[in-house]
PDB file of N, CA, C and O in Angstrom:
ATOM      1  N   MET A   1       4.234  -3.175 -12.972  1.00  0.00           N
ATOM      2  CA  MET A   1       3.202  -3.405 -12.182  1.00  0.00           C
ATOM      3  C   MET A   1       2.181  -3.015 -12.917  1.00  0.00           C
ATOM      4  O   MET A   1       2.322  -2.046 -13.102  1.00  0.00           O
ATOM      5  N   ASN A   2       1.153  -3.412 -12.812  1.00  0.00           N
ATOM      6  CA  ASN A   2      -0.133  -3.122 -13.375  1.00  0.00           C
ATOM      7  C   ASN A   2      -0.885  -1.806 -12.645  1.00  0.00           C
ATOM      8  O   ASN A   2      -0.920  -1.729 -11.414  1.00  0.00           O
ATOM      9  N   PRO A   3      -1.365  -0.763 -13.572  1.00  0.00           N
ATOM     10  CA  PRO A   3      -1.883   0.652 -12.760  1.00  0.00           C
ATOM     11  C   PRO A   3      -2.690   0.335 -11.805  1.00  0.00           C
ATOM     12  O   PRO A   3      -3.006   0.950 -10.886  1.00  0.00           O
ATOM     13  N   SER A   4      -3.921  -0.805 -12.512  1.00  0.00           N
ATOM     14  CA  SER A   4      -5.019  -0.905 -11.229  1.00  0.00           C
ATOM     15  C   SER A   4      -4.809  -1.745 -10.186  1.00  0.00           C
ATOM     16  O   SER A   4      -5.255  -1.569  -8.965  1.00  0.00           O
ATOM     17  N   ILE A   5      -3.563  -2.359 -10.204  1.00  0.00           N
ATOM     18  CA  ILE A   5      -2.994  -2.984  -8.878  1.00  0.00           C
ATOM     19  C   ILE A   5      -2.009  -1.740  -7.965  1.00  0.00           C
ATOM     20  O   ILE A   5      -2.414  -1.809  -6.648  1.00  0.00           O
ATOM     21  N   CYS A   6      -1.789  -0.939  -8.493  1.00  0.00           N
ATOM     22  CA  CYS A   6      -1.032   0.141  -7.786  1.00  0.00           C
ATOM     23  C   CYS A   6      -2.319   1.322  -7.132  1.00  0.00           C
ATOM     24  O   CYS A   6      -1.804   1.709  -6.216  1.00  0.00           O
ATOM     25  N   ARG A   7      -3.169   1.256  -8.038  1.00  0.00           N
ATOM     26  CA  ARG A   7      -4.360   2.081  -7.238  1.00  0.00           C
ATOM     27  C   ARG A   7      -4.704   1.135  -6.256  1.00  0.00           C
ATOM     28  O   ARG A   7      -5.215   2.190  -5.360  1.00  0.00           O
ATOM     29  N   THR A   8      -5.436   0.128  -6.366  1.00  0.00           N
ATOM     30  CA  THR A   8      -5.742  -0.592  -5.343  1.00  0.00           C
ATOM     31  C   THR A   8      -4.883  -0.618  -3.947  1.00  0.00           C
ATOM     32  O   THR A   8      -5.457  -0.575  -3.214  1.00  0.00           O
ATOM     33  N   LEU A   9      -3.462  -0.674  -4.491  1.00  0.00           N
ATOM     34  CA  LEU A   9      -2.772  -0.830  -3.259  1.00  0.00           C
ATOM     35  C   LEU A   9      -2.719   0.451  -2.710  1.00  0.00           C
ATOM     36  O   LEU A   9      -2.395   0.680  -1.293  1.00  0.00           O
ATOM     37  N   SER A  10      -2.566   1.635  -3.432  1.00  0.00           N
ATOM     38  CA  SER A  10      -2.822   3.098  -3.000  1.00  0.00           C
ATOM     39  C   SER A  10      -3.966   3.100  -2.129  1.00  0.00           C
ATOM     40  O   SER A  10      -4.001   3.940  -0.839  1.00  0.00           O
ATOM     41  N   THR A  11      -4.914   2.668  -2.539  1.00  0.00           N
ATOM     42  CA  THR A  11      -6.176   2.763  -1.800  1.00  0.00           C
ATOM     43  C   THR A  11      -6.064   1.920  -0.454  1.00  0.00           C
ATOM     44  O   THR A  11      -6.850   2.433   0.432  1.00  0.00           O
ATOM     45  N   ILE A  12      -5.672   0.959  -0.475  1.00  0.00           N
ATOM     46  CA  ILE A  12      -5.807   0.201   0.953  1.00  0.00           C
ATOM     47  C   ILE A  12      -4.814   0.798   2.038  1.00  0.00           C
ATOM     48  O   ILE A  12      -5.276   0.959   3.195  1.00  0.00           O
ATOM     49  N   CYS A  13      -3.365   1.341   1.580  1.00  0.00           N
ATOM     50  CA  CYS A  13      -2.654   2.034   2.379  1.00  0.00           C
ATOM     51  C   CYS A  13      -3.294   3.334   2.858  1.00  0.00           C
ATOM     52  O   CYS A  13      -3.196   3.325   4.629  1.00  0.00           O
ATOM     53  N   PHE A  14      -4.094   4.068   2.014  1.00  0.00           N
ATOM     54  CA  PHE A  14      -4.696   5.021   2.565  1.00  0.00           C
ATOM     55  C   PHE A  14      -5.819   5.021   3.626  1.00  0.00           C
ATOM     56  O   PHE A  14      -5.688   5.476   4.380  1.00  0.00           O
ATOM     57  N   GLN A  15      -6.781   4.004   3.215  1.00  0.00           N
ATOM     58  CA  GLN A  15      -7.430   3.691   4.446  1.00  0.00           C
ATOM     59  C   GLN A  15      -7.257   2.986   5.331  1.00  0.00           C
ATOM     60  O   GLN A  15      -7.243   3.470   6.723  1.00  0.00           O
ATOM     61  N   GLY A  16      -5.587   2.240   5.437  1.00  0.00           N
ATOM     62  CA  GLY A  16      -5.082   1.778   6.726  1.00  0.00           C
ATOM     63  C   GLY A  16      -4.480   2.792   7.587  1.00  0.00           C
ATOM     64  O   GLY A  16      -4.480   2.907   8.597  1.00  0.00           O
ATOM     65  N   GLY A  17      -3.828   3.985   6.490  1.00  0.00           N
ATOM     66  CA  GLY A  17      -3.456   5.357   7.486  1.00  0.00           C
ATOM     67  C   GLY A  17      -4.122   5.967   8.327  1.00  0.00           C
ATOM     68  O   GLY A  17      -4.211   6.025   9.090  1.00  0.00           O
ATOM     69  N   ILE A  18      -5.573   6.106   7.614  1.00  0.00           N
ATOM     70  CA  ILE A  18      -6.716   6.996   8.170  1.00  0.00           C
ATOM     71  C   ILE A  18      -7.333   5.775   9.390  1.00  0.00           C
ATOM     72  O   ILE A  18      -7.632   6.381  10.416  1.00  0.00           O
ATOM     73  N   LEU A  19      -7.321   4.510   9.386  1.00  0.00           N
ATOM     74  CA  LEU A  19      -7.865   3.319  10.387  1.00  0.00           C
ATOM     75  C   LEU A  19      -6.456   3.747  11.284  1.00  0.00           C
ATOM     76  O   LEU A  19      -7.063   3.597  12.832  1.00  0.00           O
ATOM     77  N   SER A  20      -5.251   4.215  11.165  1.00  0.00           N
ATOM     78  CA  SER A  20      -4.495   4.123  12.061  1.00  0.00           C
ATOM     79  C   SER A  20      -4.616   5.046  13.064  1.00  0.00           C
ATOM     80  O   SER A  20      -4.260   4.942  14.266  1.00  0.00           O
ATOM     81  N   ILE A  21      -4.803   6.311  12.535  1.00  0.00           N
ATOM     82  CA  ILE A  21      -5.142   7.361  13.094  1.00  0.00           C
ATOM     83  C   ILE A  21      -6.222   7.112  13.748  1.00  0.00           C
ATOM     84  O   ILE A  21      -6.290   7.529  15.424  1.00  0.00           O
ATOM     85  N   LEU A  22      -7.832   6.641  13.599  1.00  0.00           N
ATOM     86  CA  LEU A  22      -8.706   6.527  14.438  1.00  0.00           C
ATOM     87  C   LEU A  22      -8.362   5.153  15.386  1.00  0.00           C
ATOM     88  O   LEU A  22      -8.826   5.857  16.651  1.00  0.00           O
ATOM     89  N   LEU A  23      -7.621   4.184  15.284  1.00  0.00           N
ATOM     90  CA  LEU A  23      -7.619   3.110  16.166  1.00  0.00           C
ATOM     91  C   LEU A  23      -6.506   4.110  17.168  1.00  0.00           C
ATOM     92  O   LEU A  23      -6.499   3.396  18.497  1.00  0.00           O
ATOM     93  N   SER A  24      -5.644   4.726  16.797  1.00  0.00           N
ATOM     94  CA  SER A  24      -4.672   5.285  17.967  1.00  0.00           C
ATOM     95  C   SER A  24      -5.919   6.280  18.908  1.00  0.00           C
ATOM     96  O   SER A  24      -5.065   5.771  19.881  1.00  0.00           O
ATOM     97  N   ILE A  25      -6.242   6.998  18.462  1.00  0.00           N
ATOM     98  CA  ILE A  25      -7.160   7.810  18.971  1.00  0.00           C
ATOM     99  C   ILE A  25      -8.200   6.889  19.987  1.00  0.00           C
ATOM    100  O   ILE A  25      -8.195   7.057  21.409  1.00  0.00           O
ATOM    101  N   TRP A  26      -8.742   5.795  19.968  1.00  0.00           N
ATOM    102  CA  TRP A  26      -9.457   4.830  20.387  1.00  0.00           C
ATOM    103  C   TRP A  26      -8.990   4.018  21.304  1.00  0.00           C
ATOM    104  O   TRP A  26      -8.962   3.805  22.664  1.00  0.00           O
ATOM    105  N   ILE A  27      -7.415   3.659  20.960  1.00  0.00           N
ATOM    106  CA  ILE A  27      -6.813   2.859  22.118  1.00  0.00           C
ATOM    107  C   ILE A  27      -6.493   3.921  23.360  1.00  0.00           C
ATOM    108  O   ILE A  27      -6.353   3.594  24.483  1.00  0.00           O
ATOM    109  N   TRP A  28      -6.237   5.221  22.923  1.00  0.00           N
ATOM    110  CA  TRP A  28      -5.542   6.168  24.104  1.00  0.00           C
ATOM    111  C   TRP A  28      -6.882   6.631  24.815  1.00  0.00           C
ATOM    112  O   TRP A  28      -6.843   6.616  26.237  1.00  0.00           O
ATOM    113  N   TRP A  29      -8.026   6.525  24.095  1.00  0.00           N
ATOM    114  CA  TRP A  29      -9.464   7.272  24.892  1.00  0.00           C
ATOM    115  C   TRP A  29      -9.998   6.111  26.051  1.00  0.00           C
ATOM    116  O   TRP A  29     -10.197   6.030  27.045  1.00  0.00           O
ATOM    117  N   PHE A  30      -9.928   4.934  25.270  1.00  0.00           N
ATOM    118  CA  PHE A  30     -10.613   3.671  26.127  1.00  0.00           C
ATOM    119  C   PHE A  30      -9.731   2.522  26.590  1.00  0.00           C
ATOM    120  O   PHE A  30     -10.660   2.074  27.646  1.00  0.00           O
ATOM    121  N   LEU A  31      -8.751   2.674  26.401  1.00  0.00           N
ATOM    122  CA  LEU A  31      -7.886   1.711  27.108  1.00  0.00           C
ATOM    123  C   LEU A  31      -7.131   2.341  28.274  1.00  0.00           C
ATOM    124  O   LEU A  31      -6.432   2.049  28.978  1.00  0.00           O
ATOM    125  N   ASN A  32      -7.590   3.949  28.749  1.00  0.00           N
ATOM    126  CA  ASN A  32      -6.933   4.328  29.736  1.00  0.00           C
ATOM    127  C   ASN A  32      -7.831   3.951  31.001  1.00  0.00           C
ATOM    128  O   ASN A  32      -8.462   4.128  31.177  1.00  0.00           O
ATOM    129  N   GLY A  33      -6.758   3.476  31.592  1.00  0.00           N
ATOM    130  CA  GLY A  33      -7.063   2.932  32.871  1.00  0.00           C
ATOM    131  C   GLY A  33      -6.876   3.919  34.241  1.00  0.00           C
ATOM    132  O   GLY A  33      -7.110   4.993  34.094  1.00  0.00           O
ATOM    133  N   ASP A  34      -7.405   3.078  35.319  1.00  0.00           N
ATOM    134  CA  ASP A  34      -7.451   3.891  36.921  1.00  0.00           C
ATOM    135  C   ASP A  34      -6.003   4.036  37.397  1.00  0.00           C
ATOM    136  O   ASP A  34      -5.742   4.651  37.876  1.00  0.00           O
ATOM    137  N   SER A  35      -4.991   2.914  37.015  1.00  0.00           N
ATOM    138  CA  SER A  35      -3.515   3.418  37.391  1.00  0.00           C
ATOM    139  C   SER A  35      -2.901   3.744  36.554  1.00  0.00           C
ATOM    140  O   SER A  35      -2.868   4.136  35.560  1.00  0.00           O
ATOM    141  N   PRO A  36      -1.889   4.691  36.939  1.00  0.00           N
ATOM    142  CA  PRO A  36      -0.815   5.080  35.989  1.00  0.00           C
ATOM    143  C   PRO A  36       0.108   4.477  35.334  1.00  0.00           C
ATOM    144  O   PRO A  36       0.116   4.833  34.319  1.00  0.00           O
ATOM    145  N   GLU A  37       0.205   3.134  35.790  1.00  0.00           N
ATOM    146  CA  GLU A  37       0.794   2.093  34.828  1.00  0.00           C
ATOM    147  C   GLU A  37      -0.447   1.976  33.476  1.00  0.00           C
ATOM    148  O   GLU A  37       0.130   1.812  32.387  1.00  0.00           O
ATOM    149  N   GLU A  38      -1.410   1.799  33.746  1.00  0.00           N
ATOM    150  CA  GLU A  38      -2.284   1.238  32.582  1.00  0.00           C
ATOM    151  C   GLU A  38      -2.626   2.775  31.605  1.00  0.00           C
ATOM    152  O   GLU A  38      -2.516   2.705  30.924  1.00  0.00           O
ATOM    153  N   GLN A  39      -2.520   3.664  32.387  1.00  0.00           N
ATOM    154  CA  GLN A  39      -2.556   5.157  31.591  1.00  0.00           C
ATOM    155  C   GLN A  39      -1.611   5.350  30.681  1.00  0.00           C
ATOM    156  O   GLN A  39      -1.199   5.536  29.685  1.00  0.00           O
ATOM    157  N   ALA A  40      -0.321   4.697  31.596  1.00  0.00           N
ATOM    158  CA  ALA A  40       1.124   5.058  30.722  1.00  0.00           C
ATOM    159  C   ALA A  40       1.301   4.069  29.496  1.00  0.00           C
ATOM    160  O   ALA A  40       1.455   4.295  28.323  1.00  0.00           O
ATOM    161  N   HIS A  41       0.387   2.758  29.914  1.00  0.00           N
ATOM    162  CA  HIS A  41       0.422   1.815  28.765  1.00  0.00           C
ATOM    163  C   HIS A  41      -0.496   2.140  27.244  1.00  0.00           C
ATOM    164  O   HIS A  41      -0.095   1.867  26.279  1.00  0.00           O
ATOM    165  N   ALA A  42      -1.544   2.751  27.680  1.00  0.00           N
ATOM    166  CA  ALA A  42      -2.462   3.117  26.828  1.00  0.00           C
ATOM    167  C   ALA A  42      -1.706   4.264  26.009  1.00  0.00           C
ATOM    168  O   ALA A  42      -1.901   4.332  24.881  1.00  0.00           O
ATOM    169  N   GLU A  43      -1.393   5.137  26.699  1.00  0.00           N
ATOM    170  CA  GLU A  43      -0.661   6.280  25.747  1.00  0.00           C
ATOM    171  C   GLU A  43       0.497   5.789  25.042  1.00  0.00           C
ATOM    172  O   GLU A  43       0.480   6.441  23.523  1.00  0.00           O
ATOM    173  N   ARG A  44       1.272   4.866  25.198  1.00  0.00           N
ATOM    174  CA  ARG A  44       2.376   4.835  24.554  1.00  0.00           C
ATOM    175  C   ARG A  44       1.975   3.858  23.425  1.00  0.00           C
ATOM    176  O   ARG A  44       2.186   3.572  22.176  1.00  0.00           O
ATOM    177  N   PHE A  45       0.718   2.775  23.677  1.00  0.00           N
ATOM    178  CA  PHE A  45       0.691   1.839  22.919  1.00  0.00           C
ATOM    179  C   PHE A  45      -0.420   2.765  21.519  1.00  0.00           C
ATOM    180  O   PHE A  45      -0.585   2.420  20.418  1.00  0.00           O
ATOM    181  N   GLY A  46      -0.923   3.730  22.132  1.00  0.00           N
ATOM    182  CA  GLY A  46      -1.918   4.845  21.068  1.00  0.00           C
ATOM    183  C   GLY A  46      -0.687   5.305  20.370  1.00  0.00           C
ATOM    184  O   GLY A  46      -1.335   5.490  18.865  1.00  0.00           O
ATOM    185  N   ILE A  47       0.325   5.721  20.652  1.00  0.00           N
ATOM    186  CA  ILE A  47       1.501   6.408  19.845  1.00  0.00           C
ATOM    187  C   ILE A  47       2.012   5.443  18.961  1.00  0.00           C
ATOM    188  O   ILE A  47       2.273   5.924  17.580  1.00  0.00           O
ATOM    189  N   PHE A  48       2.310   4.138  19.088  1.00  0.00           N
ATOM    190  CA  PHE A  48       2.954   3.312  18.580  1.00  0.00           C
ATOM    191  C   PHE A  48       1.854   2.927  17.495  1.00  0.00           C
ATOM    192  O   PHE A  48       2.561   2.960  16.547  1.00  0.00           O
ATOM    193  N   VAL A  49       0.662   2.687  17.697  1.00  0.00           N
ATOM    194  CA  VAL A  49      -0.384   2.428  16.410  1.00  0.00           C
ATOM    195  C   VAL A  49      -0.562   3.731  15.741  1.00  0.00           C
ATOM    196  O   VAL A  49      -0.551   3.815  14.307  1.00  0.00           O
ATOM    197  N   GLY A  50      -0.345   5.380  16.022  1.00  0.00           N
ATOM    198  CA  GLY A  50      -0.295   6.420  14.954  1.00  0.00           C
ATOM    199  C   GLY A  50       0.562   6.547  14.435  1.00  0.00           C
ATOM    200  O   GLY A  50       1.025   7.157  13.616  1.00  0.00           O
ATOM    201  N   LEU A  51       1.898   5.940  14.710  1.00  0.00           N
ATOM    202  CA  LEU A  51       3.164   6.412  13.996  1.00  0.00           C
ATOM    203  C   LEU A  51       2.959   5.374  12.684  1.00  0.00           C
ATOM    204  O   LEU A  51       3.869   5.738  11.722  1.00  0.00           O
ATOM    205  N   TRP A  52       1.913   4.216  12.555  1.00  0.00           N
ATOM    206  CA  TRP A  52       1.870   3.535  11.392  1.00  0.00           C
ATOM    207  C   TRP A  52       1.664   4.402  10.137  1.00  0.00           C
ATOM    208  O   TRP A  52       1.729   4.444   8.943  1.00  0.00           O
ATOM    209  N   ALA A  53       0.512   5.697  11.007  1.00  0.00           N
ATOM    210  CA  ALA A  53      -0.384   6.539   9.887  1.00  0.00           C
ATOM    211  C   ALA A  53       0.838   7.105   8.521  1.00  0.00           C
ATOM    212  O   ALA A  53       0.477   6.894   7.632  1.00  0.00           O
ATOM    213  N   PRO A  54       1.547   7.682   9.131  1.00  0.00           N
ATOM    214  CA  PRO A  54       2.671   8.402   8.496  1.00  0.00           C
ATOM    215  C   PRO A  54       3.305   7.558   7.148  1.00  0.00           C
ATOM    216  O   PRO A  54       3.135   7.640   6.022  1.00  0.00           O
ATOM    217  N   THR A  55       3.386   6.215   7.569  1.00  0.00           N
ATOM    218  CA  THR A  55       4.017   5.155   6.750  1.00  0.00           C
ATOM    219  C   THR A  55       3.255   4.442   5.346  1.00  0.00           C
ATOM    220  O   THR A  55       3.410   4.854   4.283  1.00  0.00           O
ATOM    221  N   LEU A  56       1.798   4.263   6.280  1.00  0.00           N
ATOM    222  CA  LEU A  56       0.904   4.063   5.285  1.00  0.00           C
ATOM    223  C   LEU A  56       0.619   5.047   4.320  1.00  0.00           C
ATOM    224  O   LEU A  56       0.333   4.600   2.875  1.00  0.00           O
ATOM    225  N   LEU A  57       0.212   6.516   4.605  1.00  0.00           N
ATOM    226  CA  LEU A  57       0.204   7.516   3.990  1.00  0.00           C
ATOM    227  C   LEU A  57       0.977   7.725   3.004  1.00  0.00           C
ATOM    228  O   LEU A  57       0.530   7.811   1.657  1.00  0.00           O
ATOM    229  N   ILE A  58       2.617   7.513   3.006  1.00  0.00           N
ATOM    230  CA  ILE A  58       3.536   8.002   2.346  1.00  0.00           C
ATOM    231  C   ILE A  58       3.515   6.763   1.365  1.00  0.00           C
ATOM    232  O   ILE A  58       3.225   7.177  -0.016  1.00  0.00           O
ATOM    233  N   LEU A  59       3.065   5.407   1.572  1.00  0.00           N
ATOM    234  CA  LEU A  59       3.120   4.624   0.502  1.00  0.00           C
ATOM    235  C   LEU A  59       1.838   4.557  -0.414  1.00  0.00           C
ATOM    236  O   LEU A  59       1.847   3.903  -1.576  1.00  0.00           O
ATOM    237  N   SER A  60       0.661   4.886   0.359  1.00  0.00           N
ATOM    238  CA  SER A  60      -0.191   5.537  -0.739  1.00  0.00           C
ATOM    239  C   SER A  60      -0.005   6.365  -1.889  1.00  0.00           C
ATOM    240  O   SER A  60      -0.166   6.067  -3.100  1.00  0.00           O
ATOM    241  N   ASN A  61       0.571   7.295  -1.361  1.00  0.00           N
ATOM    242  CA  ASN A  61       1.166   8.518  -2.266  1.00  0.00           C
ATOM    243  C   ASN A  61       1.909   7.647  -2.965  1.00  0.00           C
ATOM    244  O   ASN A  61       1.961   7.991  -4.290  1.00  0.00           O
ATOM    245  N   ARG A  62       3.210   7.229  -2.951  1.00  0.00           N
ATOM    246  CA  ARG A  62       3.988   6.731  -4.001  1.00  0.00           C
ATOM    247  C   ARG A  62       3.441   5.652  -4.843  1.00  0.00           C
ATOM    248  O   ARG A  62       3.494   5.464  -5.953  1.00  0.00           O
ATOM    249  N   PHE A  63       2.511   4.740  -4.246  1.00  0.00           N
ATOM    250  CA  PHE A  63       1.678   3.858  -5.290  1.00  0.00           C
ATOM    251  C   PHE A  63       0.636   4.381  -5.980  1.00  0.00           C
ATOM    252  O   PHE A  63       0.753   4.377  -7.441  1.00  0.00           O
ATOM    253  N   ASP A  64       0.317   5.650  -5.873  1.00  0.00           N
ATOM    254  CA  ASP A  64      -0.747   6.624  -6.810  1.00  0.00           C
ATOM    255  C   ASP A  64       0.362   7.179  -7.970  1.00  0.00           C
ATOM    256  O   ASP A  64       0.159   7.056  -9.134  1.00  0.00           O
ATOM    257  N   ARG A  65       1.692   7.728  -7.300  1.00  0.00           N
ATOM    258  CA  ARG A  65       2.591   8.298  -8.489  1.00  0.00           C
ATOM    259  C   ARG A  65       3.012   6.947  -9.345  1.00  0.00           C
ATOM    260  O   ARG A  65       3.251   7.191 -10.568  1.00  0.00           O
ATOM    261  N   TYR A  66       3.379   5.870  -9.086  1.00  0.00           N
ATOM    262  CA  TYR A  66       3.695   5.064  -9.892  1.00  0.00           C
ATOM    263  C   TYR A  66       2.678   4.215 -10.566  1.00  0.00           C
ATOM    264  O   TYR A  66       3.078   3.961 -11.743  1.00  0.00           O
ATOM    265  N   ALA A  67       1.211   4.325 -10.306  1.00  0.00           N
ATOM    266  CA  ALA A  67       0.695   3.956 -11.240  1.00  0.00           C
ATOM    267  C   ALA A  67       0.151   4.999 -12.336  1.00  0.00           C
ATOM    268  O   ALA A  67      -0.081   4.587 -13.142  1.00  0.00           O
ATOM    269  N   ASP A  68       0.537   6.295 -12.094  1.00  0.00           N
ATOM    270  CA  ASP A  68       0.235   7.425 -13.178  1.00  0.00           C
ATOM    271  C   ASP A  68       1.314   6.792 -14.151  1.00  0.00           C
ATOM    272  O   ASP A  68       1.479   7.315 -15.579  1.00  0.00           O
ATOM    273  N   LYS A  69       2.806   6.250 -13.928  1.00  0.00           N
ATOM    274  CA  LYS A  69       3.781   6.091 -14.697  1.00  0.00           C
ATOM    275  C   LYS A  69       3.909   4.903 -15.324  1.00  0.00           C
ATOM    276  O   LYS A  69       4.331   4.521 -16.043  1.00  0.00           O
ATOM    277  N   ALA A  70       3.119   3.855 -14.660  1.00  0.00           N
ATOM    278  CA  ALA A  70       2.902   2.394 -14.683  1.00  0.00           C
ATOM    279  C   ALA A  70       2.502   2.359 -16.150  1.00  0.00           C
ATOM    280  O   ALA A  70       1.589   2.763 -16.480  1.00  0.00           O
ATOM    281  N   LYS A  71       2.834   0.842 -16.903  1.00  0.00           N
ATOM    282  CA  LYS A  71       2.256   0.615 -17.959  1.00  0.00           C
ATOM    283  C   LYS A  71       1.505  -0.581 -17.454  1.00  0.00           C
ATOM    284  O   LYS A  71       2.168  -1.327 -16.874  1.00  0.00           O
ATOM    285  N   ALA A  72       0.450  -1.156 -18.324  1.00  0.00           N
ATOM    286  CA  ALA A  72      -0.578  -2.374 -18.365  1.00  0.00           C
ATOM    287  C   ALA A  72       0.707  -3.415 -18.698  1.00  0.00           C
ATOM    288  O   ALA A  72       1.542  -3.064 -19.688  1.00  0.00           O
ATOM    289  N   LEU A  73       0.608  -4.410 -17.848  1.00  0.00           N
ATOM    290  CA  LEU A  73       1.622  -5.674 -18.612  1.00  0.00           C
ATOM    291  C   LEU A  73       0.848  -6.602 -19.953  1.00  0.00           C
ATOM    292  O   LEU A  73      -0.241  -6.469 -19.597  1.00  0.00           O
ATOM    293  N   PRO A  74       1.704  -6.722 -20.537  1.00  0.00           N
ATOM    294  CA  PRO A  74       0.973  -7.493 -21.619  1.00  0.00           C
ATOM    295  C   PRO A  74       0.415  -8.873 -21.313  1.00  0.00           C
ATOM    296  O   PRO A  74       0.662  -9.401 -20.516  1.00  0.00           O
ATOM    297  N   GLY A  75      -0.567  -8.906 -21.925  1.00  0.00           N
ATOM    298  CA  GLY A  75      -1.434 -10.067 -21.638  1.00  0.00           C
ATOM    299  C   GLY A  75      -2.657 -10.032 -20.669  1.00  0.00           C
ATOM    300  O   GLY A  75      -3.563 -10.722 -20.307  1.00  0.00           O
ATOM    301  N   LEU A  76      -2.652  -8.770 -19.757  1.00  0.00           N
ATOM    302  CA  LEU A  76      -3.676  -8.658 -18.981  1.00  0.00           C
ATOM    303  C   LEU A  76      -4.760  -7.469 -19.498  1.00  0.00           C
ATOM    304  O   LEU A  76      -4.248  -6.533 -20.314  1.00  0.00           O
ATOM    305  N   LYS A  77      -5.966  -7.695 -19.149  1.00  0.00           N
ATOM    306  CA  LYS A  77      -6.907  -7.130 -19.488  1.00  0.00           C
ATOM    307  C   LYS A  77      -6.704  -5.355 -18.879  1.00  0.00           C
ATOM    308  O   LYS A  77      -6.806  -5.698 -17.643  1.00  0.00           O
ATOM    309  N   GLU A  78      -7.393  -4.786 -19.734  1.00  0.00           N
ATOM    310  CA  GLU A  78      -7.225  -3.420 -19.078  1.00  0.00           C
ATOM    311  C   GLU A  78      -8.993  -3.219 -18.834  1.00  0.00           C
ATOM    312  O   GLU A  78      -9.730  -3.771 -19.257  1.00  0.00           O
ATOM    313  N   GLU A  79      -8.694  -2.242 -17.422  1.00  0.00           N
ATOM    314  CA  GLU A  79      -9.831  -1.980 -16.740  1.00  0.00           C
ATOM    315  C   GLU A  79     -10.429  -0.955 -17.237  1.00  0.00           C
ATOM    316  O   GLU A  79      -9.534   0.283 -17.082  1.00  0.00           O
ATOM    317  N   ASN A  80     -11.879  -0.694 -17.912  1.00  0.00           N
ATOM    318  CA  ASN A  80     -12.283   0.400 -18.092  1.00  0.00           C
ATOM    319  C   ASN A  80     -12.983   1.369 -16.838  1.00  0.00           C
ATOM    320  O   ASN A  80     -13.748   0.997 -16.229  1.00  0.00           O
ATOM    321  N   VAL A  81     -11.943   2.315 -16.535  1.00  0.00           N
ATOM    322  CA  VAL A  81     -12.276   3.201 -15.571  1.00  0.00           C
ATOM    323  C   VAL A  81     -13.147   4.392 -15.882  1.00  0.00           C
ATOM    324  O   VAL A  81     -13.119   5.101 -16.774  1.00  0.00           O
TER     325      VAL A  81
END
């Protein structure tokens, strides 16, 4: 895999992880209803979305490490960074 593709995937996964954290807090805060059922649903759904963050952040780290070791594919132009 091309190092620039790995870096791009790493950035996307990192941003997705941060977005997951923020979205989890937003869901818990703003979807919290008046009834106990609505409050429980908002809490569970917020936790569910928040659980995506570790996976996305770990993937970001792995793509970044892989980009350090990856070699450019023959025939593809190298991007000057």
